XYZ file of C-alpha atoms in Angstrom:
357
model
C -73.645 -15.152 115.864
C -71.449 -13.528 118.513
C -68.065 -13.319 118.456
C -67.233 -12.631 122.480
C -64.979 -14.624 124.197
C -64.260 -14.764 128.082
C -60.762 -14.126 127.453
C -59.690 -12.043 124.692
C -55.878 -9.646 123.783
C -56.827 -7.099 120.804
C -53.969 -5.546 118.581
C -53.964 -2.891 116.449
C -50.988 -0.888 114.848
C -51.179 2.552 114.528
C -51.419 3.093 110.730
C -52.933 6.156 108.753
C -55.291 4.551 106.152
C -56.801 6.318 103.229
C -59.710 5.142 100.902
C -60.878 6.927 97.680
C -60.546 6.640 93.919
C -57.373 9.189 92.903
C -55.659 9.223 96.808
C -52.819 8.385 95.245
C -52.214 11.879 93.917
C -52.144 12.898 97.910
C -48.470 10.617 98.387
C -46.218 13.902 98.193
C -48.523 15.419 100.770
C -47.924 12.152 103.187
C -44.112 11.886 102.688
C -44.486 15.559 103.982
C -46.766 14.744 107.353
C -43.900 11.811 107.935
C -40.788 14.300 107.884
C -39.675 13.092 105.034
C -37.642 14.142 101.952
C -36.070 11.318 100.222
C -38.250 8.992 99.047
C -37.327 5.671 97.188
C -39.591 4.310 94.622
C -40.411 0.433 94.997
C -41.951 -1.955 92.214
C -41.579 -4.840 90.200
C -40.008 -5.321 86.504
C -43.687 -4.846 85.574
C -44.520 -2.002 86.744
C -41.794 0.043 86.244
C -43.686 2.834 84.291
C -45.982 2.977 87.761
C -41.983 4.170 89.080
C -41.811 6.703 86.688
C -45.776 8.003 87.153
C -44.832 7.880 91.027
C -41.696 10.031 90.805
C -43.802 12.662 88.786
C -46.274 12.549 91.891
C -43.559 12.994 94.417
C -42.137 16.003 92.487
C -38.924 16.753 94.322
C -39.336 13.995 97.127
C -38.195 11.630 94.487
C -34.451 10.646 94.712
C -34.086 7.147 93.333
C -36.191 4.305 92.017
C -35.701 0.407 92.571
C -37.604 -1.775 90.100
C -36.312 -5.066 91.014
C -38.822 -6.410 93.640
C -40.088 -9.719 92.832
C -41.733 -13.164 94.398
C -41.624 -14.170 97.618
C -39.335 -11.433 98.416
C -35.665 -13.357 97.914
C -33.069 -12.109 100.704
C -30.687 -11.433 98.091
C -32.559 -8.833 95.922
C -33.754 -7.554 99.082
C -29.903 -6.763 100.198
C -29.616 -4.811 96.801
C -32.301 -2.734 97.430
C -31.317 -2.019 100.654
C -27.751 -0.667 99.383
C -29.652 1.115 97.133
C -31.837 3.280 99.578
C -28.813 3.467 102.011
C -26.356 4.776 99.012
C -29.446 7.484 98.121
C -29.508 9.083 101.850
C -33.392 8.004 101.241
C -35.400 8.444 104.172
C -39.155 6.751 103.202
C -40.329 3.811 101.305
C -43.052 3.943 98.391
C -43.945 0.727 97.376
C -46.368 0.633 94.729
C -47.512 -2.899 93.834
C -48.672 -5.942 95.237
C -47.423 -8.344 97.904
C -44.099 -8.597 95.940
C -43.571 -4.776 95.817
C -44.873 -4.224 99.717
C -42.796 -7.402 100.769
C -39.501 -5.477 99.384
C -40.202 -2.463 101.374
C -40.834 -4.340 104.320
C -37.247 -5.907 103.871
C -35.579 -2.747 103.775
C -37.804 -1.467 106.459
C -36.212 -3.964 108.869
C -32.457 -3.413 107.723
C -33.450 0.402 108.117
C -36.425 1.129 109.760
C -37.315 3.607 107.552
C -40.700 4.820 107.367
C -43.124 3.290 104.496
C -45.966 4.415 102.250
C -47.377 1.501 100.475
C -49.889 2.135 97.721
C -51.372 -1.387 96.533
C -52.276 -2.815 93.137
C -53.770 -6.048 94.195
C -55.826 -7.497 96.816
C -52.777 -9.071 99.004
C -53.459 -7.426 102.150
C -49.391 -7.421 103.382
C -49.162 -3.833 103.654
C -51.874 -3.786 106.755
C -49.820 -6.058 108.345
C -46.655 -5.766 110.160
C -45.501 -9.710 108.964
C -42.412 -10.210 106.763
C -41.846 -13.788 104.369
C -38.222 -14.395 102.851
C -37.186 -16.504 100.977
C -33.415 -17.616 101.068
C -32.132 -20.930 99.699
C -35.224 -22.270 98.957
C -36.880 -22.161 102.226
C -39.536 -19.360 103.157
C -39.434 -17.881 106.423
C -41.600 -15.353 108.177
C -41.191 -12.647 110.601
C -43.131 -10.288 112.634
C -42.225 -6.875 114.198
C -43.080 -3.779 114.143
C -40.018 -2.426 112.127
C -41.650 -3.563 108.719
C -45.422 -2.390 109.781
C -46.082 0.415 107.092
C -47.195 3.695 108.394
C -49.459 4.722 105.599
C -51.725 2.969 103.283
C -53.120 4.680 100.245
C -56.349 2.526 98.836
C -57.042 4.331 95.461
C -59.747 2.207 93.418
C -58.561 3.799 89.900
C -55.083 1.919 90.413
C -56.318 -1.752 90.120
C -59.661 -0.909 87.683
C -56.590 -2.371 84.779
C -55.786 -5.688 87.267
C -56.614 -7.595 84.739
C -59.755 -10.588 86.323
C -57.743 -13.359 86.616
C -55.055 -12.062 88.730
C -58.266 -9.764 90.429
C -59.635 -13.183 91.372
C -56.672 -15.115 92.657
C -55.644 -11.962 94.583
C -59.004 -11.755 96.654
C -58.487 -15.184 97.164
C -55.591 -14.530 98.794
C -56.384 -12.020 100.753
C -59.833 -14.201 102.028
C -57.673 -16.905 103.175
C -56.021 -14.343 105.797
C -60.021 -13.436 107.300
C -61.009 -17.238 107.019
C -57.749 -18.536 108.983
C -59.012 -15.820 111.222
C -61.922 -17.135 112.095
C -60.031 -20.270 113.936
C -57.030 -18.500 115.297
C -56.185 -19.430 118.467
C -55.323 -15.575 119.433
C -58.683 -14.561 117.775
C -60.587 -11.833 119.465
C -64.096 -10.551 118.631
C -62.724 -7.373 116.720
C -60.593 -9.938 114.554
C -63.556 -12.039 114.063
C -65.901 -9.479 113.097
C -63.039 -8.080 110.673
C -63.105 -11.353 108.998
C -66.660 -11.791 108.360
C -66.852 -8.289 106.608
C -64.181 -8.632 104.573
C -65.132 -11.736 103.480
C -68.576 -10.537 102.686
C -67.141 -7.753 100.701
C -65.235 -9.750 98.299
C -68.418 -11.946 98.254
C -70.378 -9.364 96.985
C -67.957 -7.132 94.652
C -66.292 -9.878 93.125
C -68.639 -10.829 90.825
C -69.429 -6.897 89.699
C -65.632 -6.696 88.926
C -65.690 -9.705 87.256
C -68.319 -8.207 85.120
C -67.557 -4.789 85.127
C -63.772 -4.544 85.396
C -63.711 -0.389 85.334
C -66.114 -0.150 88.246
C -64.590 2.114 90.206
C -67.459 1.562 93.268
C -66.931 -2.435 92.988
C -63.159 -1.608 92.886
C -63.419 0.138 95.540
C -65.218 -2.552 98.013
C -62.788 -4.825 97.109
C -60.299 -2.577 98.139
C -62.446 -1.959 101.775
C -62.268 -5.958 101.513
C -58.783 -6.534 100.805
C -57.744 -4.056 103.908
C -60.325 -5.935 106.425
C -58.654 -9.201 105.684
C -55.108 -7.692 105.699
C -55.780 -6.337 109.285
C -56.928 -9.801 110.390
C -53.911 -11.289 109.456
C -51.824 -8.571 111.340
C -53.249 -9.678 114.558
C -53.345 -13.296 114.816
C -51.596 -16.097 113.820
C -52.078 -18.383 110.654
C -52.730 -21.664 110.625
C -52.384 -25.544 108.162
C -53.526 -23.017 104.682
C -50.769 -20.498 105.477
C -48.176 -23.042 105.835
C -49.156 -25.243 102.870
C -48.639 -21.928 101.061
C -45.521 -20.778 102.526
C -43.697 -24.048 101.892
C -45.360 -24.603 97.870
C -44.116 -21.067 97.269
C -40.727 -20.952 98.921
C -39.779 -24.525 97.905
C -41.365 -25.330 94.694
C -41.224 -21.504 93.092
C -45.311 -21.465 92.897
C -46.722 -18.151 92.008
C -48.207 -16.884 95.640
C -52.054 -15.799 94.809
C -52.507 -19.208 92.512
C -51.570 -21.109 95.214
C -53.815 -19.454 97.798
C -56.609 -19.700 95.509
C -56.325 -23.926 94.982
C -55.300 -24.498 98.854
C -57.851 -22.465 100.537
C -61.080 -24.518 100.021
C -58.844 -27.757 100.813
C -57.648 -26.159 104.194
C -61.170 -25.022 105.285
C -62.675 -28.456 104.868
C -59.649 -29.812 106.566
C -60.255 -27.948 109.476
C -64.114 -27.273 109.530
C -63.638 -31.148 110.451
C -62.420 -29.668 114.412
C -64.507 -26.469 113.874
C -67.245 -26.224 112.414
C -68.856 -23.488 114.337
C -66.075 -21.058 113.866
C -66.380 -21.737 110.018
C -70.034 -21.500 110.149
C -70.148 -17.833 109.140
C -67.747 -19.414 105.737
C -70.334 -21.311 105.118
C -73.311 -19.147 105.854
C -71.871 -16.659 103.173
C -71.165 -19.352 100.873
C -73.512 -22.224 101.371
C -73.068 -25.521 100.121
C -73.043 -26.794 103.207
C -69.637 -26.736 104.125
C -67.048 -24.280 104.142
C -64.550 -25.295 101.941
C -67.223 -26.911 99.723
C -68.715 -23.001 99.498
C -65.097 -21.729 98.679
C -64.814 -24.195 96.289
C -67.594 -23.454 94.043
C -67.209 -19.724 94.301
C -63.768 -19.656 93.330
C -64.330 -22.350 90.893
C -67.358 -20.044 89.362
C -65.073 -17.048 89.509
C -62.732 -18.462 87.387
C -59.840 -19.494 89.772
C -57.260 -22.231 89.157
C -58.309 -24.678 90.745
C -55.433 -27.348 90.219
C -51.713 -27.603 91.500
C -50.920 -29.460 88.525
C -51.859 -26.847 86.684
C -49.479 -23.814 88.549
C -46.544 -26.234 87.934
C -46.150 -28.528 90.671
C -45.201 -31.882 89.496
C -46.989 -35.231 91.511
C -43.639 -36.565 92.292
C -43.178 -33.431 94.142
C -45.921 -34.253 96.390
C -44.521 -36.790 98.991
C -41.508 -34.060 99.771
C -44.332 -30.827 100.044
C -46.108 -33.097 102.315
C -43.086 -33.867 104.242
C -41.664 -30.166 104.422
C -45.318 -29.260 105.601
C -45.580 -31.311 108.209
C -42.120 -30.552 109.445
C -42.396 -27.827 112.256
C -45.921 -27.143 111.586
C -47.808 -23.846 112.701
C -50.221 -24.208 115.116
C -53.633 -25.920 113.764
C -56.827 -26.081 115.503
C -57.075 -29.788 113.813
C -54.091 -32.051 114.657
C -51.654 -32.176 111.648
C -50.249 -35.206 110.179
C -48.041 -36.180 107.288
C -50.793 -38.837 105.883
C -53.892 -35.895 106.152
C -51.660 -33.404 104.462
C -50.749 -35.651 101.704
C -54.286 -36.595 101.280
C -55.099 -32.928 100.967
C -51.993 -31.823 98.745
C -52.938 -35.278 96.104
C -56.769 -33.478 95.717
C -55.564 -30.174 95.380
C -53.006 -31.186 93.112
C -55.469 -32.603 91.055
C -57.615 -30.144 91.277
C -60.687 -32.088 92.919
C -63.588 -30.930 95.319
C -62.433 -30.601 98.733
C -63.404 -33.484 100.780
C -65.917 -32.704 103.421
């Protein structure tokens, strides 16, 4: 199918991006080509030894290390970190992680506007874009500028061959949801659509070879290619109904990010493929069934994802006040939005049922 439209803006930041299994080794060399010579390491509590391996890499670039970055990137930890880098004199950003990791750079980035090198772990597809979420007080906001778009991204296929499957499934997930919002975006332009369709095709395809072969560097590797594609998407266009039932079951109910994706997305899709069903057609000619979110469904379901709310922790009482906070200021939707269809949708996905279609 074609993807022109009569009327079309394209965006694209200018970001050096780098593929290949050990391009990690090569960060000393690009906190050199930026001008830099203080560089602040960024990770989570987890991943702290990935600091230490990082310094070592960096050789004298190194100056300090922050290890504190966690979910959903809370404005208060991100105020810490900021000191931090400020009381160092450091003048770049490593973050080495996942969305929680690149989301803390990002928050200094805007307090600073230092430069950033983000080298991923996961499949989250934040560091292609130049978006920001907080969370303060219980409330998840988001942000765009170009103060927190990274300048380099380092895709090296050895660093996630040890994500363990689970969290390599729920992470694609995640990042899929950005390329199949994509498709519907109102700002949509042919190069975003065609982004989407790839990168949803390459998690189609190397998802099941890492599932079966987690040390596959190749299959690693394409779901790397995948998780960029659907990263770009996201940075240019806007999200829709599946990006703000995440947002608010992460920022208000504490609900680990790439679960959540994983349960809402098929939901969402059949939701909308209700208004559009041609611009979810290519969902559901790479996942047949019939129906988008149907298609989603069973693949994540035969991939092993959660496919419950009641099972990430979300209680049923909670349900009425998710579907309230939802529908409160919603983002834009190509299907009208309304506080009895989300609750429908929030009560199926709670219990983990097949997306109605």
């Amino acid at each position: 199918m074609s993807f022109y439209r009569d009327e079309f803006t394209a965006r694209s930041a200018a970001v050096r991006v780098r593929f290949g299994a050990g391009v990690r080794k090569a960060v000393a060399e690009e906190i050199e080509a930026l001008g830099a010579r203080r560089a602040l390491i960024l990770t989570t509590p987890q991943q702290a030894a990935l600091a230490d391996d990082f310094a070592a890499l960096c050789g004298r670039a190194a100056v300090g290390r922050f290890t504190g970055a966690a979910m959903h990137t809370p404005v208060d930890i991100s105020e810490q970190a900021t000191a931090v880098a400020r009381d160092l004199g450091a003048d770049v950003l490593v973050s080495v992680g996942g969305g929680s990791t690149t989301g803390l750079g990002k928050a200094i980035a805007l307090r600073t506007d230092l430069p950033q090198i983000v080298v991923p772990t996961t499949y989250a597809g934040s560091e292609a874009t130049g978006i920001l979420g907080q969370t303060e007080n219980g409330v998840k906001t988001t942000l765009t500028s170009p103060k927190v778009q990274p300048e380099v991204i380092l895709y090296d296929a050895e660093l996630v061959t040890s994500l363990p499957v689970g969290m390599t499934v729920t992470s694609a997930l995640n990042a899929m949801a950005h390329a199949a919002e994509g498709l519907y975006a109102r700002d949509r332009s042919p190069l975003s659509s065609l982004m989407a369709v790839e990168g949803l095709r390459a998690f189609r395809d190397s998802l099941p070879q890492v599932a079966a072969r987690p040390y596959d560097v190749s299959a690693r590797g394409q779901t790397l290619y995948g998780a960029w594609l659907c990263g770009t998407v996201l940075g240019q266009v806007g999200m829709a109904l599946h990006h703000k039932l995440c947002h608010t079951l992460g920022g208000s109910f504490d609900l680990p990010h790439a679960e959540t994706h994983a349960v809402i997305l098929p939901h969402a899709l059949a939701f909308n493929a209700v208004a559009v069903p041609d611009l979810l057609a290519p969902v559901t000619d790479l996942f047949g069934h019939g129906d988008p979110g149907l298609g989603l469904w069973h693949f994540a379901r035969d991939a092993g994802a959660p496919l419950a709310l009641r099972d990430l922790g979300l209680k049923e009482a909670d349900l009425d006040r998710a579907a309230d906070l939802a529908s409160a200021n919603p983002y834009w939707n190509p299907r009208p939005v309304t506080r009895d269809g989300i609750r429908g949708l929030l009560q199926a996905a709670w219990a983990g049922d097949r997306p109605a279609t």
